[in-house]
Coordinates of C-alpha atoms and ligand atoms in Angstrom, one line a residue:
M1 CA 112.9 109.0 56.8
R2 CA 109.8 108.8 54.6
L3 CA 107.8 111.5 53.5
F4 CA 104.8 110.0 54.6
S5 CA 104.0 107.4 57.4
L6 CA 102.7 104.0 56.1
E7 CA 100.1 103.9 58.7
S8 CA 98.5 107.5 57.6
V9 CA 98.4 106.1 54.0
I10 CA 96.5 102.9 54.9
D11 CA 94.4 105.1 57.5
E12 CA 93.4 107.3 54.1
F13 CA 92.7 104.2 52.2
E14 CA 90.3 102.6 54.6
E15 CA 88.5 106.0 55.1
L16 CA 88.4 106.3 51.4
T17 CA 87.0 102.9 51.0
K18 CA 84.3 103.0 53.5
D19 CA 82.3 105.5 51.7
A20 CA 83.4 104.9 47.9
G21 CA 79.8 106.0 47.0
G22 CA 80.4 109.5 48.0
H23 CA 83.8 109.7 47.0
Q24 CA 82.8 108.7 43.4
R25 CA 80.0 111.1 43.4
E26 CA 82.9 113.6 44.4
T27 CA 85.2 112.7 41.6
L28 CA 82.8 112.7 39.2
R29 CA 81.5 116.4 40.2
K30 CA 85.4 117.6 40.3
I31 CA 86.0 116.3 36.9
L32 CA 82.7 117.8 35.3
E33 CA 83.9 120.9 36.9
Q34 CA 87.1 120.9 35.8
N35 CA 86.4 120.2 32.4
G36 CA 82.8 121.9 32.1
E37 CA 84.6 124.3 29.2
A38 CA 85.6 121.2 27.2
E39 CA 83.6 121.4 23.7
Y40 CA 83.0 117.8 24.0
L41 CA 80.8 118.3 27.1
Q42 CA 79.3 121.8 26.3
K43 CA 77.7 120.0 23.0
L44 CA 76.2 117.2 25.0
G45 CA 74.4 120.0 26.7
L46 CA 75.3 119.2 30.1
G47 CA 74.9 122.7 31.4
G48 CA 76.9 122.3 34.5
R49 CA 75.3 119.8 36.1
T50 CA 77.5 117.0 37.6
D51 CA 75.6 114.5 39.4
P52 CA 75.6 111.0 38.2
E53 CA 72.0 111.0 36.8
S54 CA 72.1 113.9 34.6
F55 CA 75.8 112.4 33.5
K56 CA 74.2 109.2 32.4
A57 CA 71.6 110.6 30.8
R58 CA 73.5 112.8 28.6
V59 CA 76.9 111.2 28.1
P60 CA 77.1 108.3 25.8
L61 CA 79.4 105.3 26.1
V62 CA 82.3 105.7 23.9
T63 CA 84.6 103.1 22.6
H64 CA 88.0 104.2 20.9
S65 CA 86.9 105.3 17.7
D66 CA 84.1 107.7 18.8
L67 CA 86.2 110.4 19.6
D68 CA 88.3 110.4 16.7
P69 CA 87.7 113.8 15.6
Y70 CA 88.6 115.5 18.5
I71 CA 91.7 113.7 19.3
Q72 CA 92.8 114.7 15.6
R73 CA 92.6 118.0 16.7
I74 CA 94.2 118.1 19.9
A75 CA 97.3 116.1 18.2
N76 CA 97.4 118.8 15.2
G77 CA 98.1 121.2 18.4
E78 CA 94.5 123.1 18.4
T79 CA 94.7 124.7 21.7
S80 CA 91.1 125.1 22.7
P81 CA 89.3 123.1 25.3
I82 CA 88.3 120.4 23.5
L83 CA 88.2 117.1 25.7
T84 CA 89.6 118.8 28.8
G85 CA 89.5 121.9 30.3
K86 CA 93.3 122.2 31.0
P87 CA 95.8 122.2 28.3
I88 CA 97.7 118.8 27.6
S89 CA 101.4 118.8 28.6
S90 CA 102.5 115.7 27.0
I91 CA 101.4 112.7 25.1
S92 CA 101.9 109.3 26.3
L93 CA 102.6 106.2 24.1
S94 CA 100.7 102.8 25.2
S95 CA 102.4 99.8 24.4
G96 CA 99.7 99.1 21.7
T97 CA 100.7 95.7 21.0
T98 CA 97.2 94.7 20.8
Q99 CA 96.6 97.0 17.5
G100 CA 100.2 96.4 16.4
K101 CA 101.2 100.0 16.7
P102 CA 101.5 102.1 19.6
K103 CA 98.8 104.7 20.7
F104 CA 99.0 108.0 22.0
L105 CA 97.5 109.1 25.3
P106 CA 97.6 112.7 27.0
F107 CA 99.2 112.8 30.2
N108 CA 99.2 115.4 33.1
D109 CA 99.6 115.9 36.7
E110 CA 96.6 114.1 37.7
L111 CA 97.9 110.9 36.1
V112 CA 100.9 111.5 37.9
Q113 CA 99.2 112.0 41.1
S114 CA 97.3 109.1 40.7
T115 CA 99.9 106.9 40.2
M116 CA 101.6 108.3 43.3
Q117 CA 98.6 107.2 45.1
I118 CA 98.2 103.9 43.7
Y119 CA 101.8 103.3 44.2
R120 CA 101.9 104.4 48.1
T121 CA 98.6 102.3 49.0
S122 CA 99.6 99.0 47.5
F123 CA 103.2 99.8 49.1
A124 CA 102.0 100.2 52.5
F125 CA 99.8 97.3 52.5
R126 CA 102.7 95.4 51.1
N127 CA 105.3 97.0 53.5
R128 CA 103.0 95.7 56.3
E129 CA 103.3 92.3 55.4
Y130 CA 106.8 91.9 54.1
P131 CA 108.7 94.9 55.8
I132 CA 111.8 96.2 53.6
G133 CA 114.6 98.4 54.8
N134 CA 116.5 101.2 53.5
G135 CA 118.2 99.5 50.8
K136 CA 117.9 99.3 47.2
A137 CA 115.9 97.7 44.4
L138 CA 116.8 95.6 41.2
Q139 CA 114.1 97.3 39.0
F140 CA 114.3 96.5 35.5
I141 CA 112.7 99.7 34.0
Y142 CA 113.2 101.3 30.7
S143 CA 112.2 104.4 29.1
S144 CA 111.3 104.7 25.7
K145 CA 111.7 107.2 22.7
E146 CA 110.3 110.4 22.6
V147 CA 108.1 110.9 19.2
K148 CA 107.1 114.5 18.5
T149 CA 103.3 114.8 17.0
K150 CA 102.4 117.3 14.2
G151 CA 101.3 119.7 16.8
G152 CA 104.3 119.5 18.6
L153 CA 103.0 117.5 21.8
I154 CA 106.0 115.2 23.2
A155 CA 104.7 111.5 23.0
T156 CA 106.5 108.8 24.9
T157 CA 105.2 105.9 27.0
A158 CA 103.0 106.5 30.4
T159 CA 105.9 105.0 32.5
T160 CA 108.8 107.1 30.6
N161 CA 106.8 110.1 31.5
V162 CA 106.2 109.2 35.5
Y163 CA 109.7 108.2 35.6
R164 CA 110.8 111.7 34.6
T165 CA 108.9 113.5 37.3
E166 CA 110.6 114.8 40.5
Q167 CA 107.5 113.8 42.3
F168 CA 108.2 110.0 41.1
K169 CA 111.9 110.0 42.0
R170 CA 111.1 111.2 45.4
T171 CA 108.4 109.0 46.1
M172 CA 110.0 105.9 44.7
K173 CA 113.0 106.5 47.1
D174 CA 110.7 106.3 49.9
I175 CA 108.3 103.6 49.0
Q176 CA 110.1 101.7 46.2
S177 CA 113.8 102.1 47.4
Q178 CA 116.4 103.3 45.1
C179 CA 117.0 101.5 41.3
C180 CA 120.6 99.9 41.7
S181 CA 120.9 101.7 38.3
P182 CA 121.9 105.3 37.5
D183 CA 119.3 107.1 35.4
E184 CA 121.7 106.7 32.4
V185 CA 120.7 103.3 32.2
I186 CA 116.7 103.7 32.7
F187 CA 116.7 106.3 29.9
G188 CA 119.4 104.5 27.8
S189 CA 118.6 104.6 24.2
D190 CA 119.3 100.9 23.6
F191 CA 117.1 98.4 25.6
Q192 CA 119.9 95.5 25.6
Q193 CA 122.6 97.7 26.7
S194 CA 120.3 98.9 29.5
L195 CA 119.2 95.2 30.2
Y196 CA 122.7 94.2 30.7
C197 CA 123.7 97.2 33.0
H198 CA 120.4 96.6 35.2
L199 CA 121.8 93.0 35.7
L200 CA 125.5 94.1 36.5
C201 CA 124.3 97.0 38.8
G202 CA 122.0 94.6 40.8
L203 CA 125.0 92.6 41.2
I204 CA 127.3 95.0 42.0
Y205 CA 124.8 95.9 44.8
S206 CA 123.8 92.2 45.7
E207 CA 124.0 92.6 49.1
E208 CA 121.7 95.8 49.4
V209 CA 118.6 94.5 47.1
Q210 CA 115.2 94.4 48.9
F211 CA 113.4 93.0 46.3
V212 CA 113.3 92.9 42.4
F213 CA 110.8 94.4 40.3
S214 CA 109.5 95.1 36.8
T215 CA 106.2 96.5 35.5
F216 CA 105.6 93.1 33.8
A217 CA 106.4 89.7 35.1
H218 CA 107.5 89.1 31.3
S219 CA 110.2 91.6 31.4
I220 CA 111.5 90.4 34.6
V221 CA 111.7 86.6 33.1
H222 CA 113.3 88.4 30.0
A223 CA 115.8 89.5 32.1
F224 CA 116.9 86.6 33.7
R225 CA 116.8 84.4 30.6
K226 CA 119.4 87.1 29.8
L227 CA 121.2 86.5 32.8
E228 CA 121.6 82.8 32.1
Q229 CA 123.5 84.1 29.0
V230 CA 125.7 86.8 30.1
W231 CA 126.6 85.7 34.0
E232 CA 130.4 85.0 32.9
E233 CA 131.0 88.2 31.0
L234 CA 129.3 90.1 34.1
C235 CA 131.4 88.3 36.4
E236 CA 134.4 89.1 34.2
D237 CA 133.7 92.9 34.3
I238 CA 133.2 92.8 38.1
R239 CA 136.6 91.0 38.5
S240 CA 138.3 93.3 36.0
G241 CA 136.6 96.5 37.1
V242 CA 136.2 97.3 33.4
L243 CA 132.9 97.5 31.7
S244 CA 132.3 95.2 28.6
S245 CA 132.8 96.6 25.4
R246 CA 129.2 95.7 24.6
I247 CA 128.2 99.1 26.3
S248 CA 128.6 101.6 23.7
V249 CA 126.1 104.5 24.6
P250 CA 128.6 106.8 26.2
S251 CA 126.5 108.4 28.9
M252 CA 125.6 104.7 30.1
R253 CA 129.3 103.9 29.7
A254 CA 130.2 106.7 31.9
A255 CA 127.8 106.2 34.5
V256 CA 128.0 102.2 35.0
S257 CA 131.9 102.6 35.0
K258 CA 131.9 104.8 38.0
L259 CA 130.2 102.1 39.7
L260 CA 132.8 99.6 38.7
S261 CA 136.0 98.9 40.8
P262 CA 137.8 95.6 40.6
N263 CA 136.0 93.3 43.0
P264 CA 137.5 89.4 42.4
D265 CA 135.9 88.2 45.5
L266 CA 132.4 89.4 44.4
A267 CA 133.0 87.8 41.2
D268 CA 134.1 84.8 42.3
S269 CA 131.3 84.4 44.7
I270 CA 128.5 85.1 42.2
S271 CA 130.6 82.6 39.7
N272 CA 130.0 79.8 42.0
K273 CA 126.6 80.5 43.1
C274 CA 125.7 80.7 39.0
M275 CA 127.7 77.2 38.9
R276 CA 126.1 75.3 41.9
L277 CA 122.5 76.3 40.7
S278 CA 120.4 73.8 39.2
N279 CA 119.0 74.5 35.9
W280 CA 118.7 78.4 37.5
Y281 CA 116.2 77.5 39.7
G282 CA 116.0 80.0 42.6
V283 CA 118.6 82.0 41.0
I284 CA 117.1 85.4 42.3
P285 CA 117.4 84.6 46.3
E286 CA 120.8 83.0 46.0
L287 CA 122.6 85.8 44.2
W288 CA 120.6 88.8 45.9
P289 CA 120.1 87.3 49.2
N290 CA 118.3 90.1 51.0
A291 CA 115.5 90.3 48.5
K292 CA 111.9 89.7 50.4
Y293 CA 109.8 89.3 47.3
V294 CA 109.6 89.7 43.2
Y295 CA 107.3 92.5 42.3
G296 CA 105.3 93.3 39.1
I297 CA 102.1 92.6 36.8
M298 CA 101.6 88.9 37.1
T299 CA 97.9 88.4 36.2
G300 CA 96.2 88.7 32.5
S301 CA 98.4 88.4 29.7
M302 CA 101.3 87.9 32.2
E303 CA 100.2 84.4 33.4
P304 CA 101.8 82.3 31.1
Y305 CA 105.1 83.9 32.3
L306 CA 104.2 82.8 35.9
K307 CA 105.8 79.2 35.9
K308 CA 109.4 80.4 34.8
L309 CA 109.2 83.2 37.2
K310 CA 108.1 80.9 39.8
H311 CA 111.4 78.8 39.1
Y312 CA 113.7 81.9 39.0
A313 CA 112.3 83.1 42.6
G314 CA 112.5 79.6 44.1
S315 CA 111.5 80.2 47.9
L316 CA 110.9 84.2 47.4
P317 CA 107.4 85.4 47.4
L318 CA 105.9 86.7 44.3
M319 CA 103.5 89.8 44.3
S320 CA 101.4 90.7 41.7
A321 CA 101.2 94.6 41.2
D322 CA 98.5 97.1 40.5
Y323 CA 96.0 97.3 37.8
G324 CA 95.6 100.1 35.5
S325 CA 96.1 101.2 32.1
S326 CA 97.7 104.0 29.9
E327 CA 94.3 106.0 30.4
S328 CA 93.8 105.3 33.9
W329 CA 94.7 103.6 37.0
I330 CA 92.0 101.3 38.5
G331 CA 92.7 99.3 41.7
A332 CA 95.8 98.6 44.3
N333 CA 96.8 95.2 45.3
V334 CA 95.9 95.7 49.1
N335 CA 96.1 91.9 49.8
P336 CA 99.7 90.9 48.8
S337 CA 100.0 87.8 50.4
L338 CA 97.4 86.4 47.9
P339 CA 99.3 84.0 45.3
P340 CA 99.3 85.8 41.8
E341 CA 96.6 83.8 40.3
L342 CA 94.3 85.2 43.0
T343 CA 95.2 88.7 43.0
T344 CA 92.6 91.1 43.6
F345 CA 92.4 95.0 42.9
A346 CA 90.7 97.2 45.2
V347 CA 89.1 100.1 43.2
L348 CA 90.1 103.5 44.5
P349 CA 87.1 105.6 44.7
N350 CA 88.6 108.8 44.0
I351 CA 91.0 107.9 40.9
A352 CA 88.2 108.0 38.4
Y353 CA 84.3 107.6 38.0
F354 CA 83.9 104.0 37.3
E355 CA 80.6 102.2 35.9
F356 CA 80.5 98.6 35.1
I357 CA 78.6 96.9 32.2
P358 CA 76.9 93.4 33.8
L359 CA 77.9 90.9 31.4
E360 CA 76.5 87.4 31.2
K361 CA 77.9 84.8 28.9
H362 CA 75.8 83.9 26.0
V363 CA 75.6 80.2 25.7
G364 CA 74.6 78.7 22.3
Q365 CA 75.4 79.1 18.8
E366 CA 75.9 82.8 17.7
M367 CA 74.0 84.1 14.7
D368 CA 75.1 87.7 14.2
N369 CA 78.6 86.5 13.2
S370 CA 80.1 89.9 14.7
P371 CA 83.9 89.3 14.8
S372 CA 84.8 92.2 17.0
T373 CA 83.5 90.8 20.5
I374 CA 82.8 87.7 22.7
H375 CA 79.2 87.6 22.8
Y376 CA 77.8 88.8 26.1
I377 CA 74.4 89.9 27.3
E378 CA 74.9 93.1 28.5
G379 CA 73.0 94.7 31.4
E380 CA 72.6 98.7 31.9
P381 CA 75.8 100.3 33.5
I382 CA 76.0 100.3 37.0
G383 CA 78.0 102.4 39.8
L384 CA 81.1 101.4 41.4
T385 CA 79.2 100.1 44.6
E386 CA 76.2 98.5 43.1
V387 CA 78.3 95.5 41.8
E388 CA 78.0 92.0 43.0
V389 CA 80.2 89.2 44.0
G390 CA 81.0 86.5 41.8
K391 CA 79.8 88.3 38.9
E392 CA 81.4 89.7 35.6
Y393 CA 81.5 93.3 34.3
E394 CA 83.1 95.3 31.8
I395 CA 85.0 98.5 33.0
I396 CA 83.8 101.9 32.0
F397 CA 85.5 105.1 33.4
T398 CA 85.8 109.0 33.2
N399 CA 88.7 110.3 34.4
F400 CA 90.9 113.5 35.0
A401 CA 93.2 113.1 32.4
G402 CA 91.7 113.2 29.2
I403 CA 92.2 110.5 27.0
F404 CA 93.1 110.3 23.5
I405 CA 95.0 107.6 21.3
V406 CA 96.5 108.5 17.8
L407 CA 98.5 105.7 15.4
L408 CA 102.5 106.2 15.3
S409 CA 101.6 107.5 11.8
L410 CA 99.4 110.1 13.3
S411 CA 96.5 109.1 11.7
L412 CA 93.7 108.6 14.6
L413 CA 92.3 105.6 16.1
V414 CA 91.2 105.5 19.5
A415 CA 89.8 108.5 21.9
C416 CA 88.2 108.7 24.9
L417 CA 87.5 110.4 28.3
Y418 CA 84.0 110.1 29.3
R419 CA 82.4 107.1 29.9
Y420 CA 85.3 105.1 28.4
R421 CA 84.8 101.5 27.6
L422 CA 88.0 99.8 28.6
G423 CA 87.3 96.8 27.1
D424 CA 88.6 94.6 30.0
V425 CA 86.4 92.0 31.7
V426 CA 86.6 91.6 35.5
R427 CA 84.9 89.6 38.2
V428 CA 84.3 90.9 41.6
A429 CA 86.0 88.6 44.2
G430 CA 84.7 90.7 47.4
F431 CA 85.0 94.0 48.8
H432 CA 87.1 96.2 50.9
N433 CA 84.9 98.2 53.0
T434 CA 82.7 99.5 50.5
T435 CA 84.9 99.4 47.2
P436 CA 84.7 96.3 45.2
E437 CA 87.9 94.1 44.8
L438 CA 88.3 93.0 41.2
Q439 CA 90.0 90.0 39.7
F440 CA 91.1 90.7 36.1
V441 CA 89.4 88.0 33.9
C442 CA 90.6 88.9 30.0
R443 CA 90.1 91.6 27.4
R444 CA 87.1 91.6 25.8
S445 CA 88.2 91.6 22.5
L446 CA 88.8 88.8 20.3
V447 CA 91.7 87.2 19.0
L448 CA 90.8 84.6 17.3
S449 CA 87.5 84.6 15.2
I450 CA 86.8 83.2 11.7
N451 CA 83.2 82.6 11.2
I452 CA 80.6 82.0 14.5
D453 CA 83.7 80.7 16.4
K454 CA 85.0 83.2 19.2
N455 CA 88.1 83.1 21.2
T456 CA 89.5 85.7 23.5
E457 CA 93.2 85.9 24.6
K458 CA 92.4 84.2 27.6
D459 CA 90.7 81.2 25.6
L460 CA 94.1 81.0 23.5
Q461 CA 96.3 81.0 26.8
L462 CA 94.3 78.1 28.2
A463 CA 94.6 76.2 24.8
V464 CA 98.2 76.8 25.0
E465 CA 98.7 75.9 29.0
E466 CA 96.7 72.5 28.2
A467 CA 99.4 71.6 25.2
A468 CA 102.2 72.6 27.1
K469 CA 101.4 70.0 29.6
L470 CA 102.5 67.6 27.1
L471 CA 105.8 69.2 26.4
A472 CA 106.4 69.4 30.4
E473 CA 106.5 65.5 30.2
E474 CA 109.1 65.9 27.7
K475 CA 111.3 68.5 30.1
L476 CA 110.4 71.2 27.4
E477 CA 108.8 74.6 28.0
I478 CA 107.3 77.5 25.6
V479 CA 109.3 80.7 25.7
D480 CA 106.8 82.6 24.2
F481 CA 103.7 82.2 21.8
T482 CA 101.0 84.2 19.6
S483 CA 98.5 83.3 16.9
Y484 CA 97.2 84.3 13.5
V485 CA 94.0 83.6 11.5
D486 CA 95.0 82.4 8.1
T487 CA 91.9 83.0 5.6
S488 CA 94.3 83.0 2.5
N489 CA 92.8 79.4 1.7
E490 CA 89.1 78.3 2.1
P491 CA 88.3 77.6 4.7
G492 CA 90.2 79.5 7.2
H493 CA 92.1 78.2 10.0
Y494 CA 93.9 79.1 13.2
V495 CA 97.8 79.5 13.3
I496 CA 99.4 79.1 16.8
F497 CA 103.2 80.0 16.8
W498 CA 105.7 78.6 19.3
E499 CA 108.9 79.3 20.3
L500 CA 110.5 76.6 22.5
C501 CA 113.2 76.5 24.9
S502 CA 115.3 73.6 22.8
D503 CA 114.0 71.2 20.2
A504 CA 110.9 69.0 20.6
A505 CA 110.7 65.9 18.8
D506 CA 108.0 65.5 15.8
D507 CA 105.5 63.3 17.4
V508 CA 105.2 65.4 20.6
L509 CA 104.5 68.4 18.5
R510 CA 101.7 66.7 16.1
C511 CA 100.4 65.8 19.7
C512 CA 100.5 69.1 20.8
C513 CA 99.1 70.4 17.9
N514 CA 96.0 68.1 18.2
C515 CA 95.7 69.4 22.0
L516 CA 95.7 72.7 21.1
D517 CA 93.0 72.3 18.3
T518 CA 90.8 70.2 20.9
S519 CA 91.5 72.9 23.5
F520 CA 89.2 75.5 21.8
V521 CA 86.2 74.4 23.4
D522 CA 83.9 77.5 22.1
A523 CA 80.9 76.0 20.6
G524 CA 81.1 78.0 17.6
Y525 CA 84.8 77.0 16.8
V526 CA 84.1 73.1 17.9
S527 CA 81.0 72.8 15.5
S528 CA 82.9 74.7 12.5
R529 CA 86.0 72.3 12.8
K530 CA 83.2 69.3 12.9
V531 CA 81.6 70.3 9.5
G532 CA 84.9 71.7 8.2
A533 CA 83.9 75.6 8.0
I534 CA 87.5 75.8 9.9
G535 CA 90.2 74.2 8.5
P536 CA 93.0 72.1 10.7
L537 CA 94.8 74.2 13.2
E538 CA 98.2 74.4 12.4
L539 CA 101.3 74.9 15.0
R540 CA 104.4 76.6 13.6
I541 CA 107.6 76.5 15.5
V542 CA 110.0 79.5 15.3
H543 CA 113.6 79.7 16.2
K544 CA 114.6 80.6 19.2
G545 CA 115.1 84.5 19.4
T546 CA 112.2 85.0 17.3
F547 CA 110.1 86.6 19.9
H548 CA 113.3 88.7 20.9
D549 CA 113.3 89.9 17.4
I550 CA 109.5 90.9 17.8
L551 CA 110.1 93.1 20.8
D552 CA 112.9 95.0 19.2
H553 CA 110.6 95.6 16.2
Y554 CA 108.2 97.5 18.8
L555 CA 111.0 99.0 20.6
E556 CA 111.9 100.5 17.2
L557 CA 108.4 101.6 16.8
G558 CA 108.9 103.9 20.2
G559 CA 107.3 101.3 22.5
A560 CA 108.8 101.0 26.2
M561 CA 110.2 97.5 27.3
N562 CA 108.0 98.2 30.6
Q563 CA 105.0 98.6 29.1
L564 CA 105.6 95.8 26.0
K565 CA 103.6 92.7 26.0
T566 CA 103.8 90.2 23.7
P567 CA 100.9 90.5 21.2
R568 CA 98.9 87.3 21.3
Y569 CA 97.3 87.8 18.0
V570 CA 98.7 88.9 14.8
S571 CA 96.4 90.9 12.5
Q572 CA 96.8 90.3 8.7
S573 CA 97.9 94.0 8.6
N574 CA 100.7 93.7 11.1
I575 CA 103.0 92.7 8.2
K576 CA 106.2 93.1 9.6
V577 CA 105.2 91.0 12.7
L578 CA 104.1 88.4 10.3
Q579 CA 107.1 88.6 8.6
I580 CA 109.5 88.0 11.4
L581 CA 107.4 85.0 12.3
N582 CA 107.2 83.4 9.0
M583 CA 110.8 84.2 8.1
N584 CA 111.7 82.1 11.6
V585 CA 109.5 79.3 11.2
T586 CA 111.6 75.8 11.6
A587 CA 108.5 73.4 11.4
C588 CA 104.9 73.2 11.2
Y589 CA 102.3 70.9 11.9
F590 CA 98.5 70.3 10.9
S591 CA 96.0 68.9 13.5
T592 CA 94.4 65.7 12.7
A593 CA 92.3 65.9 15.9
Y594 CA 89.1 66.5 13.9
G595 CA 90.0 63.8 11.2
M596 CA 90.7 66.1 8.5
Ligands
AMP601 P1 98.3 99.6 28.4 O1 97.2 100.5 28.1 O2 99.1 99.2 27.0 O3 99.3 99.9 29.6 O4 97.5 98.2 28.5 C1 96.3 98.4 29.5 C2 95.9 96.9 29.6 O5 96.9 96.2 30.3 C3 94.5 96.9 30.5 O6 93.5 97.4 29.8 C4 94.7 95.6 31.0 O7 93.9 94.8 29.9 C5 95.9 95.2 31.1 N1 96.6 95.3 32.2 C6 97.0 96.0 33.1 N2 97.3 96.1 34.4 C7 97.0 94.6 34.4 C8 96.7 93.8 35.7 N3 97.4 94.2 36.9 N4 96.5 92.7 35.5 C9 95.8 92.2 34.4 N5 95.9 92.8 33.3 C10 96.3 94.3 33.3

């Protein structure tokens, strides 16, 4: 028996979204009332007013750095109400792969509540179309290290914090089925060992698995690449009933050993299936015959992994998960049958107070040389129900949780709480009742910029996709990629790093390099290349396993695999990652596309 009925969750959502505007006003009122004592709000002279008009008039829009002084004090252990009216119990680490270091975020009950609300909502809609029974789920979920801040606050990733709560465990049992692996695997201290055990537990319960999940598509792909390497060892464990010696964490070893007993029939069946597969196509439905779908975030920076994921999933539907950040949840996927490329997120109007900055792409050449953001003409922020279908916006939110971000070194980087600019660009695809359904477009920040050129993560992804078509003709694929701006010599140039599934011929890679160069179509880049103000693009091929080493590096820093995203841009200050990349270069090519 579920603790709640799915119909009532859907009814509740329909009710909420019928009056999104009313719920937004109410949400803002609650946030401002709860936090009225906060020094930040007191200083702005809101004087207890909680209406959107006064709020907008008094409270400025903020980005990361604006709240640094407040955050520093909280992280140092000051207990007076600084940004929130309530004390902060623990801090979440965001993946932080963009800045190169994780950032800390405060974490409290509201975040657990909103997480449950969003999970329940999308599950109710998902289950209406693809009902699952009482079985288990193969979930590639991991915790991260805990770090103590100077003030004694415990920092760990948002997902780890959520997994620890009783409420999460109960809700998950209800809505996401029970994870095949015991807690000792999820909270294990060694990611590689946890991954192996997740696969093993998944195979032990293969008949019961209802779906396959990880927070990000990337982790699912990573897991099945691993399966390709270790399937024989996994079969051996199942055959003999003895866990591989590679599992050395005592608690994990004990917990997984308990689940194992010699089962030669299961081992033979798995082994036969693996051998029959052609290039691992459709491995998921083959080994988990009762799985109904694969679930995880597949949008935004996860798009590059979709092709491989589709390959492993074969005939199974892929369903993209909800949209949020360590700072706040934003929307639920209530149209689960849409393909991942078209996924939309219906904003939950009681989760935070949202505003949207209208964005119009500026066409023509930039003169301001600002390297920090892509150039858009910005309008005045508007409310949730005022956005228009087809238009693009940057999201601003004001949430319950109270947010701040600190570098691992405990120097401060980012802070936010009220009218926080998330930095994501979204497009309005339509409305569910009166709440907008958003499509994720890109992160607003630039990854590649030398002078007047402006390229975002999305531009990079499109260029890589274009060049990958040339590889596909040779039956080759990109395992992962990232980029770097090399300004050590004049003129500076873009460097793209690729890890490939197997070796490619020189002439193919030369063509790919030229293709990458011409696929950046931003006017600033093209004109700079033509006049030689930006040098020829360089493609560097790295050894297999290089991106694995990069993930290991972030795990060492305290990131959790659940939240890690490959950084698509490596800054010059990210010395360690640059070192890993450059140590592993096997070949490099310079573009001849612009004749120099
Ligand atoms: P983090 O705070 O490190 O967990 O990263 C949050 C960021 O991940 C968001 O601001 C988005 O840019 C991205 N993100 C989260 N969920 C999605 C999603 N469903 N689709 C696309 N991008 C997402």
